[in-house]
Amino acid sequence: MPQETVYAIASGKGGVGKTTTTVNLGTALAQAGEQVAIVDADLGMANLAGFVSLSPGSATLHDVLSGEASIEDATYRLAANIVGVPSGNELADYAETEPDGLGEVVETLRDRVDYVLIDVGAGVSHESVLPLGLADAVVLVATPEPAAVQDVSRTIELVDRVDGEVAGLLVTRTHPSGDVSPETIAEKLGVAELGSIPEDRAVRASVYAGTPLVVHAPESDAAVAYREFATTLTGVESAGPSADDAAADDSSTADSEDTASHGDVSSAITDAEPDA
Ligand code: ADP
Ligand code: MG
């Protein structure tokens, strides 16, 4: 299939909205009926689990990478059509992690879902650079601040270094006036513009609620922008919450959005696979 399956969500620095983007892109695609796996590969600053109210009962990506658990053990169903692989946030876990195994994790998931989204740590360390080459394409995330542009150009160099592909740039936390336009920033960097997400108070509220924005406040400006971005990136039309309801009706599993069930990647994935 020529379609891109694995996306790395990357940025030059932290705090620009990578995790927000991973969670909401994934949820928008799941609402549209696509099978999605989101992977927290920000091994040093893992926080994806909190964004979706996931408290991993046992295994995390760290355990998989250190050979102590299988990928199935560390895969948790988040909602209809979407599973998550959280990272541990113990510093000790981190030190024992062997990031090279991430390639195997990604290839395993690639065979089982329509989209794999990897939330990548900022910076130039091995575990941040590795996923850029594992992905079919890299989504660059930056805020409109001038410094962010410079950070992103460094990330583009890293993508080149590992023979990766840049999908384009998503500009987050934009303000209606005063900022340099996303088009101008993307043009300066020589990459495609994938969209922009406005600064929106609903984003923070959704993090506190532990619910993806596109579910928590589906009509908010940022949620609408995230659905548009999902369509620009993948071609998948996400109609939002009503599509989610329809998808949930199709599914035999009754998932509640606030309790993530453990360890059922195979069943979670098989449920949804049309030709299983
Ligand atoms: P990263 O993963 O790049 O470190 P996060 O996704 O954790 O970034 O976002 C960092 C902070 O910025 C979070 O508190 C989040 O709620 C906030 N944030 C992200 N995007 C927006 C937005 N569009 N509007 C308002 N706040 C946002
Ligand atoms: Mg993050």
CSV table of C-alpha atoms and ligand atoms in Angstrom, one decimal:
chain,number,residue,atom,x,y,z
A,1,MET,CA,0.0,0.0,0.0
A,2,PRO,CA,1.4,3.4,-0.9
A,3,GLN,CA,-0.5,5.0,1.9
A,4,GLU,CA,1.6,6.4,4.8
A,5,THR,CA,0.9,4.5,8.0
A,6,VAL,CA,3.5,5.5,10.5
A,7,TYR,CA,3.8,9.2,11.5
A,8,ALA,CA,6.4,10.6,13.9
A,9,ILE,CA,5.2,13.7,15.6
A,10,ALA,CA,8.3,15.7,16.3
A,11,SER,CA,9.5,19.2,17.3
A,12,GLY,CA,12.7,21.0,18.1
A,13,LYS,CA,11.7,21.7,21.6
A,14,GLY,CA,9.2,20.5,24.2
A,15,GLY,CA,6.0,22.2,25.2
A,16,VAL,CA,4.8,23.1,21.7
A,17,GLY,CA,1.9,20.7,21.5
A,18,LYS,CA,3.4,17.4,20.3
A,19,THR,CA,1.5,15.2,22.7
A,20,THR,CA,-1.7,17.2,22.2
A,21,THR,CA,-1.3,16.7,18.5
A,22,THR,CA,-0.6,13.0,18.8
A,23,VAL,CA,-3.7,12.4,20.9
A,24,ASN,CA,-6.1,14.6,18.9
A,25,LEU,CA,-4.9,13.4,15.5
A,26,GLY,CA,-5.2,9.8,16.7
A,27,THR,CA,-8.7,10.4,18.2
A,28,ALA,CA,-9.9,12.3,15.1
A,29,LEU,CA,-8.8,9.4,12.8
A,30,ALA,CA,-10.4,6.9,15.2
A,31,GLN,CA,-13.7,8.9,15.2
A,32,ALA,CA,-13.6,8.5,11.4
A,33,GLY,CA,-13.4,4.8,11.7
A,34,GLU,CA,-9.7,4.3,11.2
A,35,GLN,CA,-7.7,1.9,13.5
A,36,VAL,CA,-5.1,3.8,15.3
A,37,ALA,CA,-2.2,3.1,17.7
A,38,ILE,CA,-0.5,6.0,19.5
A,39,VAL,CA,2.9,5.4,21.0
A,40,ASP,CA,4.6,7.5,23.6
A,41,ALA,CA,8.2,7.4,22.5
A,42,ASP,CA,9.1,10.5,24.5
A,43,LEU,CA,11.0,8.2,26.8
A,44,GLY,CA,12.5,11.0,29.0
A,45,MET,CA,9.3,13.1,29.4
A,46,ALA,CA,6.5,10.6,29.0
A,47,ASN,CA,3.1,12.3,29.5
A,48,LEU,CA,0.8,10.9,26.9
A,49,ALA,CA,-1.0,8.6,29.4
A,50,GLY,CA,-2.1,11.6,31.4
A,51,PHE,CA,-3.7,13.2,28.4
A,52,VAL,CA,-6.0,10.2,27.9
A,53,SER,CA,-6.6,9.2,31.6
A,54,LEU,CA,-4.6,6.1,31.1
A,55,SER,CA,-3.0,4.6,34.2
A,56,PRO,CA,-1.0,1.7,32.9
A,57,GLY,CA,-1.6,-1.2,35.3
A,58,SER,CA,1.6,-2.9,34.6
A,59,ALA,CA,3.6,-2.9,31.4
A,60,THR,CA,4.8,0.2,29.5
A,61,LEU,CA,6.9,0.7,26.4
A,62,HIS,CA,10.0,0.8,28.7
A,63,ASP,CA,9.3,-2.8,29.7
A,64,VAL,CA,8.9,-3.8,26.1
A,65,LEU,CA,12.2,-2.1,25.2
A,66,SER,CA,14.0,-3.6,28.1
A,67,GLY,CA,12.7,-7.1,27.1
A,68,GLU,CA,10.5,-7.5,30.1
A,69,ALA,CA,7.1,-7.4,28.4
A,70,SER,CA,5.5,-8.0,25.0
A,71,ILE,CA,4.0,-5.3,22.9
A,72,GLU,CA,0.6,-6.8,23.7
A,73,ASP,CA,1.2,-6.3,27.4
A,74,ALA,CA,2.0,-2.7,27.0
A,75,THR,CA,-0.9,-1.9,24.6
A,76,TYR,CA,-4.1,-0.4,26.1
A,77,ARG,CA,-7.4,0.3,24.5
A,78,LEU,CA,-8.3,4.0,24.9
A,79,ALA,CA,-11.6,4.1,23.1
A,80,ALA,CA,-13.3,2.6,20.0
A,81,ASN,CA,-10.7,2.2,17.3
A,82,ILE,CA,-7.7,3.5,19.2
A,83,VAL,CA,-5.1,1.9,21.4
A,84,GLY,CA,-2.1,3.5,23.2
A,85,VAL,CA,1.3,2.4,24.2
A,86,PRO,CA,2.4,4.5,27.2
A,87,SER,CA,5.9,5.0,28.5
A,88,GLY,CA,6.9,4.6,32.1
A,89,ASN,CA,8.0,7.8,33.8
A,90,GLU,CA,10.5,6.4,36.3
A,91,LEU,CA,14.0,7.7,35.7
A,92,ALA,CA,15.3,4.3,36.6
A,93,ASP,CA,13.2,2.6,33.8
A,94,TYR,CA,14.6,5.2,31.4
A,95,ALA,CA,18.2,4.3,32.1
A,96,GLU,CA,17.6,0.6,31.4
A,97,THR,CA,15.7,1.2,28.2
A,98,GLU,CA,17.2,0.0,24.9
A,99,PRO,CA,15.5,2.4,22.3
A,100,ASP,CA,16.6,0.3,19.3
A,101,GLY,CA,13.8,-2.2,20.0
A,102,LEU,CA,11.4,0.6,19.0
A,103,GLY,CA,11.7,-0.5,15.4
A,104,GLU,CA,10.2,-3.8,16.1
A,105,VAL,CA,7.4,-2.3,18.1
A,106,VAL,CA,6.6,0.0,15.3
A,107,GLU,CA,6.7,-2.8,12.7
A,108,THR,CA,4.4,-4.9,14.8
A,109,LEU,CA,1.8,-2.2,15.2
A,110,ARG,CA,2.1,-1.2,11.5
A,111,ASP,CA,0.8,-4.6,10.5
A,112,ARG,CA,-2.2,-4.3,12.9
A,113,VAL,CA,-3.6,-0.8,12.4
A,114,ASP,CA,-4.2,1.8,9.8
A,115,TYR,CA,-2.2,4.5,11.5
A,116,VAL,CA,0.7,4.4,14.0
A,117,LEU,CA,1.4,7.8,15.6
A,118,ILE,CA,4.7,8.2,17.5
A,119,ASP,CA,5.0,11.0,20.0
A,120,VAL,CA,8.7,11.8,19.8
A,121,GLY,CA,10.9,13.4,22.4
A,122,ALA,CA,12.5,16.8,21.5
A,123,GLY,CA,16.2,17.1,21.2
A,124,VAL,CA,19.0,15.3,19.5
A,125,SER,CA,19.5,12.2,21.6
A,126,HIS,CA,19.4,8.7,20.0
A,127,GLU,CA,15.9,7.9,21.2
A,128,SER,CA,14.6,11.2,19.8
A,129,VAL,CA,16.3,10.8,16.4
A,130,LEU,CA,15.6,7.0,15.9
A,131,PRO,CA,11.8,7.4,15.4
A,132,LEU,CA,12.3,10.0,12.7
A,133,GLY,CA,13.7,7.3,10.5
A,134,LEU,CA,11.2,4.6,11.5
A,135,ALA,CA,8.2,6.7,10.4
A,136,ASP,CA,6.9,6.9,6.9
A,137,ALA,CA,6.7,10.6,7.4
A,138,VAL,CA,7.5,13.2,10.1
A,139,VAL,CA,5.0,15.8,11.2
A,140,LEU,CA,6.9,18.8,12.5
A,141,VAL,CA,5.2,20.8,15.3
A,142,ALA,CA,6.2,24.3,16.2
A,143,THR,CA,4.7,27.5,17.7
A,144,PRO,CA,4.9,30.7,15.6
A,145,GLU,CA,7.7,32.1,17.7
A,146,PRO,CA,10.9,32.9,15.7
A,147,ALA,CA,13.0,30.7,17.9
A,148,ALA,CA,10.7,27.8,17.1
A,149,VAL,CA,11.5,28.1,13.4
A,150,GLN,CA,15.2,27.6,14.1
A,151,ASP,CA,14.4,24.6,16.3
A,152,VAL,CA,12.4,23.0,13.6
A,153,SER,CA,15.1,23.6,11.0
A,154,ARG,CA,17.4,21.5,13.2
A,155,THR,CA,14.8,18.8,13.4
A,156,ILE,CA,14.6,18.8,9.6
A,157,GLU,CA,18.3,18.2,9.4
A,158,LEU,CA,17.9,15.3,11.8
A,159,VAL,CA,15.2,13.8,9.6
A,160,ASP,CA,17.6,14.1,6.6
A,161,ARG,CA,20.4,12.5,8.5
A,162,VAL,CA,18.3,9.3,9.2
A,163,ASP,CA,16.9,9.3,5.6
A,164,GLY,CA,13.4,10.2,6.8
A,165,GLU,CA,10.6,12.0,5.1
A,166,VAL,CA,9.1,15.3,6.2
A,167,ALA,CA,5.3,15.3,5.8
A,168,GLY,CA,5.1,19.0,6.7
A,169,LEU,CA,4.6,21.6,9.4
A,170,LEU,CA,1.8,22.0,11.9
A,171,VAL,CA,1.9,25.4,13.6
A,172,THR,CA,0.3,25.3,17.0
A,173,ARG,CA,-0.9,27.9,19.5
A,174,THR,CA,-1.4,30.6,16.9
A,175,HIS,CA,-3.0,33.9,17.7
A,176,PRO,CA,-5.3,35.7,15.4
A,177,SER,CA,-3.0,38.7,14.9
A,178,GLY,CA,0.6,39.5,15.3
A,179,ASP,CA,2.2,36.2,14.4
A,180,VAL,CA,4.0,35.4,11.3
A,181,SER,CA,1.6,33.3,9.2
A,182,PRO,CA,2.0,29.5,9.2
A,183,GLU,CA,2.4,29.7,5.4
A,184,THR,CA,5.3,32.0,5.7
A,185,ILE,CA,7.0,29.8,8.3
A,186,ALA,CA,6.5,26.6,6.3
A,187,GLU,CA,7.8,28.4,3.1
A,188,LYS,CA,10.9,29.6,5.0
A,189,LEU,CA,11.6,26.1,6.1
A,190,GLY,CA,10.9,24.6,2.6
A,191,VAL,CA,8.3,22.2,3.9
A,192,ALA,CA,4.6,21.8,3.3
A,193,GLU,CA,2.1,23.6,5.6
A,194,LEU,CA,-0.2,21.0,7.2
A,195,GLY,CA,-2.4,23.5,9.1
A,196,SER,CA,-2.5,25.6,12.2
A,197,ILE,CA,-4.1,25.2,15.6
A,198,PRO,CA,-5.2,28.3,17.4
A,199,GLU,CA,-4.4,29.0,21.0
A,200,ASP,CA,-7.5,27.8,22.8
A,201,ARG,CA,-8.3,27.5,26.5
A,202,ALA,CA,-10.3,24.4,25.8
A,203,VAL,CA,-7.0,22.6,25.2
A,204,ARG,CA,-5.8,23.0,28.7
A,205,ALA,CA,-9.2,22.1,30.0
A,206,SER,CA,-9.2,18.9,28.1
A,207,VAL,CA,-5.8,18.0,29.6
A,208,TYR,CA,-7.2,18.5,33.1
A,209,ALA,CA,-10.1,16.4,32.1
A,210,GLY,CA,-7.8,13.7,30.8
A,211,THR,CA,-9.9,13.5,27.6
A,212,PRO,CA,-8.8,14.3,24.1
A,213,LEU,CA,-9.9,17.8,23.0
A,214,VAL,CA,-11.8,16.5,20.0
A,215,VAL,CA,-14.0,14.5,22.5
A,216,HIS,CA,-14.0,17.0,25.4
A,217,ALA,CA,-14.8,20.1,23.3
A,218,PRO,CA,-15.5,18.9,19.8
A,219,GLU,CA,-16.8,22.3,18.6
A,220,SER,CA,-13.9,24.3,20.0
A,221,ASP,CA,-11.8,26.2,17.5
A,222,ALA,CA,-8.8,24.0,18.2
A,223,ALA,CA,-10.8,20.8,17.8
A,224,VAL,CA,-12.1,21.9,14.5
A,225,ALA,CA,-8.6,22.8,13.4
A,226,TYR,CA,-7.3,19.4,14.5
A,227,ARG,CA,-9.9,17.6,12.4
A,228,GLU,CA,-8.9,19.7,9.4
A,229,PHE,CA,-5.3,18.9,10.0
A,230,ALA,CA,-6.1,15.2,10.2
A,231,THR,CA,-7.8,15.4,6.8
A,232,THR,CA,-5.0,17.4,5.2
A,233,LEU,CA,-2.4,14.9,6.4
A,234,THR,CA,-4.2,11.7,5.6
A,235,GLY,CA,-7.1,12.5,3.4
A,236,VAL,CA,-9.4,10.9,6.0
A,237,GLU,CA,-12.5,13.0,6.6
A,238,SER,CA,-13.3,13.2,10.3
A,239,ALA,CA,-16.8,14.5,11.0
A,240,GLY,CA,-16.2,14.6,14.7
A,241,PRO,CA,-18.3,13.3,17.6
A,242,SER,CA,-21.3,12.0,15.6
A,243,ALA,CA,-18.9,9.9,13.5
A,244,ASP,CA,-17.5,8.6,16.8
A,245,ASP,CA,-20.9,7.5,17.9
A,246,ALA,CA,-21.5,5.7,14.7
A,247,ALA,CA,-18.1,4.0,15.0
A,248,ALA,CA,-18.9,3.0,18.6
A,249,ASP,CA,-22.2,1.4,17.5
A,250,ASP,CA,-20.4,-0.8,15.0
A,251,SER,CA,-18.0,-2.1,17.6
A,252,SER,CA,-18.9,-5.1,19.7
A,253,THR,CA,-16.8,-3.7,22.6
A,254,ALA,CA,-18.4,-1.3,25.0
A,255,ASP,CA,-15.4,1.0,25.8
A,256,SER,CA,-15.9,3.8,28.2
A,257,GLU,CA,-13.7,6.8,27.5
A,258,ASP,CA,-12.5,7.1,31.1
A,259,THR,CA,-11.4,3.6,31.8
A,260,ALA,CA,-8.7,2.2,29.6
A,261,SER,CA,-8.7,-1.6,29.6
A,262,HIS,CA,-5.5,-3.4,29.6
A,263,GLY,CA,-3.6,-5.7,27.4
A,264,ASP,CA,-6.1,-6.4,24.6
A,265,VAL,CA,-4.3,-5.2,21.6
A,266,SER,CA,-5.0,-8.4,19.7
A,267,SER,CA,-8.7,-8.4,20.5
A,268,ALA,CA,-8.9,-4.6,20.3
A,269,ILE,CA,-7.4,-4.8,16.8
A,270,THR,CA,-9.1,-7.9,15.6
A,271,ASP,CA,-12.5,-6.5,16.7
A,272,ALA,CA,-12.1,-3.8,14.3
A,273,GLU,CA,-10.2,-5.4,11.4
A,274,PRO,CA,-12.8,-5.8,8.6
A,275,ASP,CA,-11.2,-8.9,7.2
A,276,ALA,CA,-10.1,-10.6,10.4
B,1,ADP,P1,4.7,18.8,24.0
B,1,ADP,O1,4.3,17.4,23.9
B,1,ADP,O2,5.3,19.3,22.7
B,1,ADP,O3,5.7,19.0,25.2
B,1,ADP,P2,2.1,19.4,24.9
B,1,ADP,O4,1.2,18.8,23.9
B,1,ADP,O5,2.3,18.7,26.2
B,1,ADP,O6,3.5,19.7,24.3
B,1,ADP,O7,1.5,20.9,25.2
B,1,ADP,C1,2.2,21.7,26.1
B,1,ADP,C2,1.2,22.6,26.9
B,1,ADP,O8,0.6,23.5,26.0
B,1,ADP,C3,0.1,21.8,27.5
B,1,ADP,O9,-0.2,22.3,28.8
B,1,ADP,C4,-1.1,22.0,26.6
B,1,ADP,O10,-2.3,22.0,27.3
B,1,ADP,C5,-0.8,23.4,26.0
B,1,ADP,N1,-1.3,23.5,24.6
B,1,ADP,C6,-1.0,22.8,23.5
B,1,ADP,N2,-1.6,23.2,22.5
B,1,ADP,C7,-2.4,24.3,22.8
B,1,ADP,C8,-3.3,25.1,22.2
B,1,ADP,N3,-3.6,25.0,20.9
B,1,ADP,N4,-4.0,26.1,22.9
B,1,ADP,C9,-3.7,26.2,24.3
B,1,ADP,N5,-2.8,25.4,24.9
B,1,ADP,C10,-2.2,24.5,24.2
B,2,MG,MG,4.8,15.7,25.1
